[in-house]
Protein backbone atom coordinates (compact mmCIF):
# COMPACT_ATOMS: atom_id res chain seq x y z
CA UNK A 1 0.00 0.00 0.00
CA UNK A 2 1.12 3.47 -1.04
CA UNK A 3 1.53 5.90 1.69
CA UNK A 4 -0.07 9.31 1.60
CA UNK A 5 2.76 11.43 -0.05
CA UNK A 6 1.91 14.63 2.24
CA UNK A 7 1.34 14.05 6.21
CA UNK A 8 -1.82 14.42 6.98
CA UNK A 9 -2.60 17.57 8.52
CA UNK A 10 -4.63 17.48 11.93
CA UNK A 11 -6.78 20.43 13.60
CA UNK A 12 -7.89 19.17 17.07
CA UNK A 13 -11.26 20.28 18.55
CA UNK A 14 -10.56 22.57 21.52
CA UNK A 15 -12.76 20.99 24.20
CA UNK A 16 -13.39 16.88 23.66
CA UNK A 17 -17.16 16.07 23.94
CA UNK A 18 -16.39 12.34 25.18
CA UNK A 19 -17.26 13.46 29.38
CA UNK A 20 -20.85 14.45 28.37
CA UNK A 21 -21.60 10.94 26.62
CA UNK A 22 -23.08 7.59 28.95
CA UNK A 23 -20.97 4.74 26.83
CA UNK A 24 -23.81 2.34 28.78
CA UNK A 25 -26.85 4.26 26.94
CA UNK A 26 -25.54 4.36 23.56
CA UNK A 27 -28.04 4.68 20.70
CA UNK A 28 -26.46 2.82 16.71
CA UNK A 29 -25.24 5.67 15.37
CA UNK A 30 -26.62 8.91 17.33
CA UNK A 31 -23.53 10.32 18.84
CA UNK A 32 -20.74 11.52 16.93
CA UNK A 33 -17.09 11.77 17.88
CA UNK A 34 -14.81 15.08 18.12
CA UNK A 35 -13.25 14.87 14.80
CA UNK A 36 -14.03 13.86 10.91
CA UNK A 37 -11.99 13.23 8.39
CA UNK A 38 -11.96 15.58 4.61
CA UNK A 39 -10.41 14.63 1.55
CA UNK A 40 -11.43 17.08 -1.69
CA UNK A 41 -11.13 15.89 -5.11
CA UNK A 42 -10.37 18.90 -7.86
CA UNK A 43 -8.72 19.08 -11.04
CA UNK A 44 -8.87 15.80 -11.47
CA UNK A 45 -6.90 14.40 -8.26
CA UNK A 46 -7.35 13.51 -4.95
CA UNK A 47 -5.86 16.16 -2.03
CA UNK A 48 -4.17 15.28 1.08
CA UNK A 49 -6.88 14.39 3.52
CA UNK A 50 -7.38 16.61 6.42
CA UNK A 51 -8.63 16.29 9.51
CA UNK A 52 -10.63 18.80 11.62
CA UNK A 53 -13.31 19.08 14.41
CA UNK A 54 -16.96 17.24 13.51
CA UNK A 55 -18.63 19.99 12.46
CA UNK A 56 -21.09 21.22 10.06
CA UNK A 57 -20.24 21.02 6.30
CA UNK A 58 -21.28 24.08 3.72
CA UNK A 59 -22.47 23.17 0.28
CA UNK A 60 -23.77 25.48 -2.60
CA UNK A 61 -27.12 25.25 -3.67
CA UNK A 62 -26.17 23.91 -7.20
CA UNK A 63 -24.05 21.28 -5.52
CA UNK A 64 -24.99 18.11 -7.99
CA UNK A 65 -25.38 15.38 -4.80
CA UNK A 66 -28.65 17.47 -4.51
CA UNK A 67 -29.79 17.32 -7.71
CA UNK A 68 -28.35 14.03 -9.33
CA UNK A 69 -27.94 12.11 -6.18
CA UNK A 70 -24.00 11.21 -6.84
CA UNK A 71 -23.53 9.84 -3.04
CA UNK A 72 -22.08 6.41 -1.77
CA UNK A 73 -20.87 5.33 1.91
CA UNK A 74 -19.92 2.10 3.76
CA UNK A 75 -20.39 1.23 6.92
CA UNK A 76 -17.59 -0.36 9.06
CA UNK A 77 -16.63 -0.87 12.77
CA UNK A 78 -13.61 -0.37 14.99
CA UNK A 79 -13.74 -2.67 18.05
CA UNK A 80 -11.67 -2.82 21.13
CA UNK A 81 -9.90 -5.66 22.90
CA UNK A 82 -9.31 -6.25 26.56
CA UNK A 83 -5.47 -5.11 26.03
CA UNK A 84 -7.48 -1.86 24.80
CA UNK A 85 -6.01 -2.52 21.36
CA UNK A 86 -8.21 -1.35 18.48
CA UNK A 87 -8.78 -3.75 15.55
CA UNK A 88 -10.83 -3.47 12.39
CA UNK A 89 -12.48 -6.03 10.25
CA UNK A 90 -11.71 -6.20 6.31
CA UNK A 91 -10.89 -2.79 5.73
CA UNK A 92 -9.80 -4.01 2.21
CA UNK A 93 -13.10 -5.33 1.82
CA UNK A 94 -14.76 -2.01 2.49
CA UNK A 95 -12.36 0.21 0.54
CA UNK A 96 -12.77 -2.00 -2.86
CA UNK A 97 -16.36 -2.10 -2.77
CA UNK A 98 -16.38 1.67 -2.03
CA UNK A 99 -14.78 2.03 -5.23
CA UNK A 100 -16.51 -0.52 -7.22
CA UNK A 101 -19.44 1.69 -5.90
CA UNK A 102 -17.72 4.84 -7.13
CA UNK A 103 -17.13 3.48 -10.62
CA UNK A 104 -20.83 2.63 -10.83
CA UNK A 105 -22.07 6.28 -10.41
CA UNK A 106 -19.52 7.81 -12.39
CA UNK A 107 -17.54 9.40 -9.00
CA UNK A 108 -13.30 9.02 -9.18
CA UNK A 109 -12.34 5.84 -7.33
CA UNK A 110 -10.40 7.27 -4.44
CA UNK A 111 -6.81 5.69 -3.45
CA UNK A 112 -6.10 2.71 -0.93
CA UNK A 113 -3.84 5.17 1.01
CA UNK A 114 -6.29 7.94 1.51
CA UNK A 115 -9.06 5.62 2.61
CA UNK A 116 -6.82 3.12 5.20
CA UNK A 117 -4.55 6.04 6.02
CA UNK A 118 -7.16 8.59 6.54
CA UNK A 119 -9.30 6.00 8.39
CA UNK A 120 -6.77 5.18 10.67
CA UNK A 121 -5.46 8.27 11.24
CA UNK A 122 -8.48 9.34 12.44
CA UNK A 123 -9.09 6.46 14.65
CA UNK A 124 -5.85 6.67 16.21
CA UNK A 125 -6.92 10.04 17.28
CA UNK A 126 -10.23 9.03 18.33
CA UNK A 127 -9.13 6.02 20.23
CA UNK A 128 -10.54 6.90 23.77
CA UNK A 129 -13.57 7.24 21.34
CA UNK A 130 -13.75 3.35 21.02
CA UNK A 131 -16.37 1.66 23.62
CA UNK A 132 -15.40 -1.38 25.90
CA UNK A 133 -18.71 -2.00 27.37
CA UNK A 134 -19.85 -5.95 26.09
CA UNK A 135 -21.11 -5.82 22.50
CA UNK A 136 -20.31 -2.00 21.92
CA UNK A 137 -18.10 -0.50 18.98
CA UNK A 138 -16.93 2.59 16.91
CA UNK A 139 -19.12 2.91 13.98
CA UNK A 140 -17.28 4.04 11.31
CA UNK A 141 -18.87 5.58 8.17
CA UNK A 142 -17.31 6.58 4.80
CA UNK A 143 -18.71 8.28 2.08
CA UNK A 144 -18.36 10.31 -0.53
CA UNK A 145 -20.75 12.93 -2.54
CA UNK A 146 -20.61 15.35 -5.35
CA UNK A 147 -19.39 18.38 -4.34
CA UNK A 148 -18.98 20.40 -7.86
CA UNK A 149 -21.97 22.27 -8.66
CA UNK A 150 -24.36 22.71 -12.03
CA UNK A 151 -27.70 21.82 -13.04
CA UNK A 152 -26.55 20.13 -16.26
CA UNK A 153 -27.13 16.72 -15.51
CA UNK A 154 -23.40 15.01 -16.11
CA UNK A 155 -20.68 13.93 -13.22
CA UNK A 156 -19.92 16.66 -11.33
CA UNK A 157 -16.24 17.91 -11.24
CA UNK A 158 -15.71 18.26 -7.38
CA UNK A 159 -16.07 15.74 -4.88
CA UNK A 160 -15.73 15.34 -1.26
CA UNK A 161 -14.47 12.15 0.74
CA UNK A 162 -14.81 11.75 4.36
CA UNK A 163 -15.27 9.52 7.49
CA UNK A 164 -17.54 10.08 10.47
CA UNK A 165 -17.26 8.07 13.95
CA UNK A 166 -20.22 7.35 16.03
CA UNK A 167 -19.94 4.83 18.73
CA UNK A 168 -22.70 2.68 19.65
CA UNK A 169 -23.87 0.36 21.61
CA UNK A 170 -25.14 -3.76 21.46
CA UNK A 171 -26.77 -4.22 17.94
CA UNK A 172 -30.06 -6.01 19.58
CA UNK A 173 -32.87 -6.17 17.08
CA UNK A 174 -35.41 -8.38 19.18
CA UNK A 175 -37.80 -10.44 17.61
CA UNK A 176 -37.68 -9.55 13.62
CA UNK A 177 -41.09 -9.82 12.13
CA UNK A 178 -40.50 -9.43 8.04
CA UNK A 179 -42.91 -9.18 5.49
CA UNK A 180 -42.41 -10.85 1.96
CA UNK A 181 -42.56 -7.94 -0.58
CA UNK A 182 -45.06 -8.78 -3.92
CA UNK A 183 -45.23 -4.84 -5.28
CA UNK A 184 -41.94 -2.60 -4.67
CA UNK A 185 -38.55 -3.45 -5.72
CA UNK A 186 -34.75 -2.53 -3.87
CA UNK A 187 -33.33 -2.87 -7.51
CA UNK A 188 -33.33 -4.04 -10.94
CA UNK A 189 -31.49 -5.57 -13.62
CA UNK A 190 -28.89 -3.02 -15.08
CA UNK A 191 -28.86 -1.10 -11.96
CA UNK A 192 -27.57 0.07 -8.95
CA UNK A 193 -28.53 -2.45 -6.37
CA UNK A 194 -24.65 -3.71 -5.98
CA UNK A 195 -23.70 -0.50 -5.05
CA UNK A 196 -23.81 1.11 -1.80
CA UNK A 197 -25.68 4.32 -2.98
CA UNK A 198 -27.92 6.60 -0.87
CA UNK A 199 -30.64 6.55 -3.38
CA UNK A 200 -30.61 2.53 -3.00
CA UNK A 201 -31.82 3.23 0.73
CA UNK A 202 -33.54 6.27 0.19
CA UNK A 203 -35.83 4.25 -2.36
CA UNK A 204 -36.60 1.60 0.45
CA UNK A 205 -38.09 3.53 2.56
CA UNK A 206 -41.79 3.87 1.61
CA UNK A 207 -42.22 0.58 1.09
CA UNK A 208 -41.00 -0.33 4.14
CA UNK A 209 -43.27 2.17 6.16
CA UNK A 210 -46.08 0.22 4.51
CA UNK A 211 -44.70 -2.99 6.22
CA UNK A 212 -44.63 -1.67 9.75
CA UNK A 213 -47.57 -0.56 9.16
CA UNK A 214 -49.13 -3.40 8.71
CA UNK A 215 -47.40 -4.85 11.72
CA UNK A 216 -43.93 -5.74 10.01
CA UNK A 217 -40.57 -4.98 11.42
CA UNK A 218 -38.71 -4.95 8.01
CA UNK A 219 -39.12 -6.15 4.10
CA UNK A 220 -37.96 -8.92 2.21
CA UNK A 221 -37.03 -8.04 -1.10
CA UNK A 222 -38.09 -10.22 -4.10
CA UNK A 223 -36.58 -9.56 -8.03
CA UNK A 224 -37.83 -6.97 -9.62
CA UNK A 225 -39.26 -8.73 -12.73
CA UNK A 226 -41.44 -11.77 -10.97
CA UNK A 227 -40.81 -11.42 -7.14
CA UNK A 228 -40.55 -15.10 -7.10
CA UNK A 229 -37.00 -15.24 -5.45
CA UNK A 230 -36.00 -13.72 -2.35
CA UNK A 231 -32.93 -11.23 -2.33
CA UNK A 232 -32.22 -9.42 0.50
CA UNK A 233 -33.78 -8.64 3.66
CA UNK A 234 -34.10 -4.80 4.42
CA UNK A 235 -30.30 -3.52 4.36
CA UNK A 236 -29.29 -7.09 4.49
CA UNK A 237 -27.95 -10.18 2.82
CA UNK A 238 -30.48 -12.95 4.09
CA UNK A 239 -30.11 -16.28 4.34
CA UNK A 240 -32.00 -19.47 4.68
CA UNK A 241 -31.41 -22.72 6.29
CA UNK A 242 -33.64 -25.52 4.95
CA UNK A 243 -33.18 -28.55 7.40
CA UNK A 244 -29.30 -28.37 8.04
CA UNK A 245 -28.50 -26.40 4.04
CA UNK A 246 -27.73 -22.75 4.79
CA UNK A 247 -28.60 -21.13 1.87
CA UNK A 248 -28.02 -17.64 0.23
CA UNK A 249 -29.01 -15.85 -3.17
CA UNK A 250 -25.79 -14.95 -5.68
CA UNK A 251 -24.36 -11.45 -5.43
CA UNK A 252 -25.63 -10.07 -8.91
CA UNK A 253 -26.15 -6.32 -10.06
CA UNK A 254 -29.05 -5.97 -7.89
CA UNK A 255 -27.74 -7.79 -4.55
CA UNK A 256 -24.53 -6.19 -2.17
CA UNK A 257 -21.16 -8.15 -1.91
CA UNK A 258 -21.54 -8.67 1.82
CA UNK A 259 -18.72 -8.50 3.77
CA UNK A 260 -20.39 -10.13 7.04
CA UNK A 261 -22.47 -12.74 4.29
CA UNK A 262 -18.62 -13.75 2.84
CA UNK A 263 -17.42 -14.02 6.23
CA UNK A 264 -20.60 -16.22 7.00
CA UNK A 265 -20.36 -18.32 3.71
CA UNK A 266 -15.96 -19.25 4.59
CA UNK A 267 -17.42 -19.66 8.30
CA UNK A 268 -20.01 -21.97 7.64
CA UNK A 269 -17.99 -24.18 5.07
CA UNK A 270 -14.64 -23.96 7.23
CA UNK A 271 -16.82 -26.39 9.91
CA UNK A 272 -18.78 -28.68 7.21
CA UNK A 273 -22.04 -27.20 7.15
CA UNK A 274 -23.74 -27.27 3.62
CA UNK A 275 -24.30 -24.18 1.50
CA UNK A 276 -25.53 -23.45 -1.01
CA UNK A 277 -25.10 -19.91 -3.50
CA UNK A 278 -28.52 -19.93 -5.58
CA UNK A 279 -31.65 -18.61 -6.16
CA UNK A 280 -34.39 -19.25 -3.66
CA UNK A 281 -38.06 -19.38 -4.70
CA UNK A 282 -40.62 -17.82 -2.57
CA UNK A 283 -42.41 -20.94 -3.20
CA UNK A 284 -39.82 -22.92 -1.45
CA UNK A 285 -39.56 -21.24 1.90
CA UNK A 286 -43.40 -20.88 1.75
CA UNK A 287 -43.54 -25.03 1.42
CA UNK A 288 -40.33 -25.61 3.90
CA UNK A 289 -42.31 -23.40 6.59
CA UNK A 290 -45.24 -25.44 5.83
CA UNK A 291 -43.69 -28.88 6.31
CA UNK A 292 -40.77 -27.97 8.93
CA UNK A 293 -38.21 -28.28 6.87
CA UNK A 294 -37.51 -24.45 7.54
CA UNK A 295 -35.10 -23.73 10.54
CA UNK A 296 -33.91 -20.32 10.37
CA UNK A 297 -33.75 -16.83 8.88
CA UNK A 298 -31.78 -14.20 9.15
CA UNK A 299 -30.12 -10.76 7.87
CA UNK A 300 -26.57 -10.80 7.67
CA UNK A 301 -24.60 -6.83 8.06
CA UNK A 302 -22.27 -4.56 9.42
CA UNK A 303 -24.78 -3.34 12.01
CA UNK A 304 -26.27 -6.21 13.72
CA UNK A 305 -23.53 -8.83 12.21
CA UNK A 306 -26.60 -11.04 12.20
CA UNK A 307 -30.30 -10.98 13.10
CA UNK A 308 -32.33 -13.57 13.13
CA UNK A 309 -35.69 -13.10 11.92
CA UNK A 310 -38.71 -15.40 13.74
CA UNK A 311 -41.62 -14.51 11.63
CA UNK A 312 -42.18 -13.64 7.69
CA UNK A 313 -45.57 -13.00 5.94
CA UNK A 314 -46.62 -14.00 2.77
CA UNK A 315 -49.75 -13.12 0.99
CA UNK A 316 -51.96 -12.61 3.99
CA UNK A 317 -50.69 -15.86 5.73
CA UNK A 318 -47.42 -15.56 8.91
CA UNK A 319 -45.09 -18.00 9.42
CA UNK A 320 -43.53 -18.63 12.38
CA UNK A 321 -39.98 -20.39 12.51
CA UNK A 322 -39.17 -22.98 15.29
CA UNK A 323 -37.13 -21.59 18.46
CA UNK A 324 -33.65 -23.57 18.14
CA UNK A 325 -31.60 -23.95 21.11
CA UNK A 326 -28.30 -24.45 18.95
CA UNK A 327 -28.86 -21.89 15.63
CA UNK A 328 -26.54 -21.52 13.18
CA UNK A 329 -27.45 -17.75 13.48
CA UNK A 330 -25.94 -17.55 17.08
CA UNK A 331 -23.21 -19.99 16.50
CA UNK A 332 -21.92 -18.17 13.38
CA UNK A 333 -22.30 -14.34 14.86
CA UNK A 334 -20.56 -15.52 18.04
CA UNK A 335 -17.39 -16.92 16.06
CA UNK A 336 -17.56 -13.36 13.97
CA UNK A 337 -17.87 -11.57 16.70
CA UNK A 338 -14.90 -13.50 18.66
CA UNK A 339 -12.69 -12.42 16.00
CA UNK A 340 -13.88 -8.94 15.43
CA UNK A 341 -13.12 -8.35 19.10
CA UNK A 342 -9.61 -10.54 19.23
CA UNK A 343 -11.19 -13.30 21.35
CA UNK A 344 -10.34 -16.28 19.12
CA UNK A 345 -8.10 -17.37 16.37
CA UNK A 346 -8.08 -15.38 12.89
CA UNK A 347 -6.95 -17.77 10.74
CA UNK A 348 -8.91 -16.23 7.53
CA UNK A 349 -6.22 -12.90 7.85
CA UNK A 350 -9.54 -10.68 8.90
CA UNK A 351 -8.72 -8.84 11.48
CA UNK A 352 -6.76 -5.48 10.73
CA UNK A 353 -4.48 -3.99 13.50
CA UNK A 354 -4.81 -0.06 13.87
């Protein structure tokens, strides 16, 4: 990896906001830490990142991200051991998708040095910022917009890189009650759906308000051109295990390259359970919840690593799934988990010392 050619310049916040926050009470992604990091791209290169106090940002009016939506992110974590050393997970992971991401909506790929040397720059700086209550973590989110302005609807010129901190507490998602979606699509062929784009999210939004409001906690999304095969649930990869077959749907142009869904798949494999990378009907979990053949559910991300879901609707009908006392759901997000936070073995070359 290339080093940054310029040091990276640092402006530290005067007074540290880290005494007025309760690191027992934290809320995912609600408090923010005393610095962020800013990286401009003009005349066609990348500057030396910078970073200052987390502040507000100023944009003008004609900026394009508010007009032609150029705006990706990713979403990471930094986690603490006992030794109070800070680790990440796949930071490589994260920074090539954020560029396969940027090549998809027409933004400049940014280096390898600005985004793990920025990043951990930052984090060094922010270390006191990391939590060490159980199950807690540094957030970590990336992104990048369009920063040039115009109403001409082509790439804008300018762009702006940078990373936010929040730290937050035990990803617990209780009881997840999904419903199978017939009408609304997350993406389609040809599109953007690999991508971690805001406009992905910001499109999956009304039809998930129409899902809690009939009682849902979240969507399953179904293709866009038969909604016969299930795709992702909400934000997440899902998965399926059909009697002891774990089973997830192919990465495509419309489904995310999960990092946690990888790490789940080389998991799973490593200690000889079955998967299996294919579509999956709706008819087929519809007939395995029928005749118990259907063991568990779940969402696989960043967030909640993985969350089991205990309920999905179909067609005016709920399914319930069976209450396992050994899941591959907690088995698998345990032995993530273990590694993320340098309890175990890392035999897979995962973990990422900061």
């Amino acid at each position: 990896m290339k080093a940054i050619k310029e040091e990276i310049r640092i402006e530290r916040a005067p007074v540290s906001k880290i005494t007025e926050v309760d690191f027992n009470n934290l809320a995912f992604g609600s408090v923010y830490s005393d610095h962020m990091l800013v990286c401009d791209y003009k005349d066609g290169a990348w500057e030396t990142p910078i970073i200052t106090p987390y502040q507000p940002i100023t944009l003008d009016p004609a900026s394009k991200i508010f007009h032609y939506g150029q705006s990706i992110f990713e979403g990471m974590k930094a986690y603490k051991d006992s030794n109070g050393q800070i680790w990440l997970f796949r930071p490589l992971d994260n920074h090539k998708r954020f560029n396969i991401s940027a090549k998809r909506l027409a933004i400049p790929e940014i280096p390898e040095s600005h985004f793990i040397d920025g990043l951990t720059t930052l984090l060094r700086l922010e270390k006191d910022w990391v939590p060490t209550t159980a199950g807690s973590s540094l957030y970590i989110r990336p992104f990048m917009f369009a920063s040039g302005k115009g109403f001409h609807a082509s790439p804008a010129d300018a762009y702006k890189f940078m990373v936010c901190f929040a730290p937050s507490g035990p990803y617990f998602s209780g009881k997840v009650k999904v419903l199978i979606e017939e009408t609304y699509s997350r993406s389609a062929n040809g599109g953007t759906g690999y991508a971690k784009a805001g406009g992905n999210y910001a499109g999956q939004f009304y039809p998930t308000q129409l899902a809690i409001a009939k009682g849902y906690n979240q969507v399953i999304w179904t293709d866009d051109n038969t909604h016969e095969f299930i795709e992702e649930a909400g934000a997440m990869n899902i998965f399926v295990r059909i009697n002891d077959t774990l089973i997830t749907a192919p990465v495509s142009d419309r489904i995310l390259d999960g990092i946690t869904r990888k790490s789940i798949l080389t998991l799973a494999q490593d200690q000889g359970i079955t998967t299996e990378i294919r579509k999956i009907s709706v008819t087929e979990v519809v007939e395995a919840a029928q005749n118990g053949s259907l063991k568990e559910m779940f969402g696989a991300g960043t967030a909640a690593v993985i969350s089991p879901i205990t309920t999905f609707g179909f067609q005016g009908v709920d399914y319930d799934l069976p209450e396992l006392q050994h899941s591959y759901a907690t088995s698998l997000k345990k032995q993530i988990t273990d590694i993320q936070y340098n309890r175990s073995e890392d035999k897979f070359g995962w973990r990422f010392k900061v």
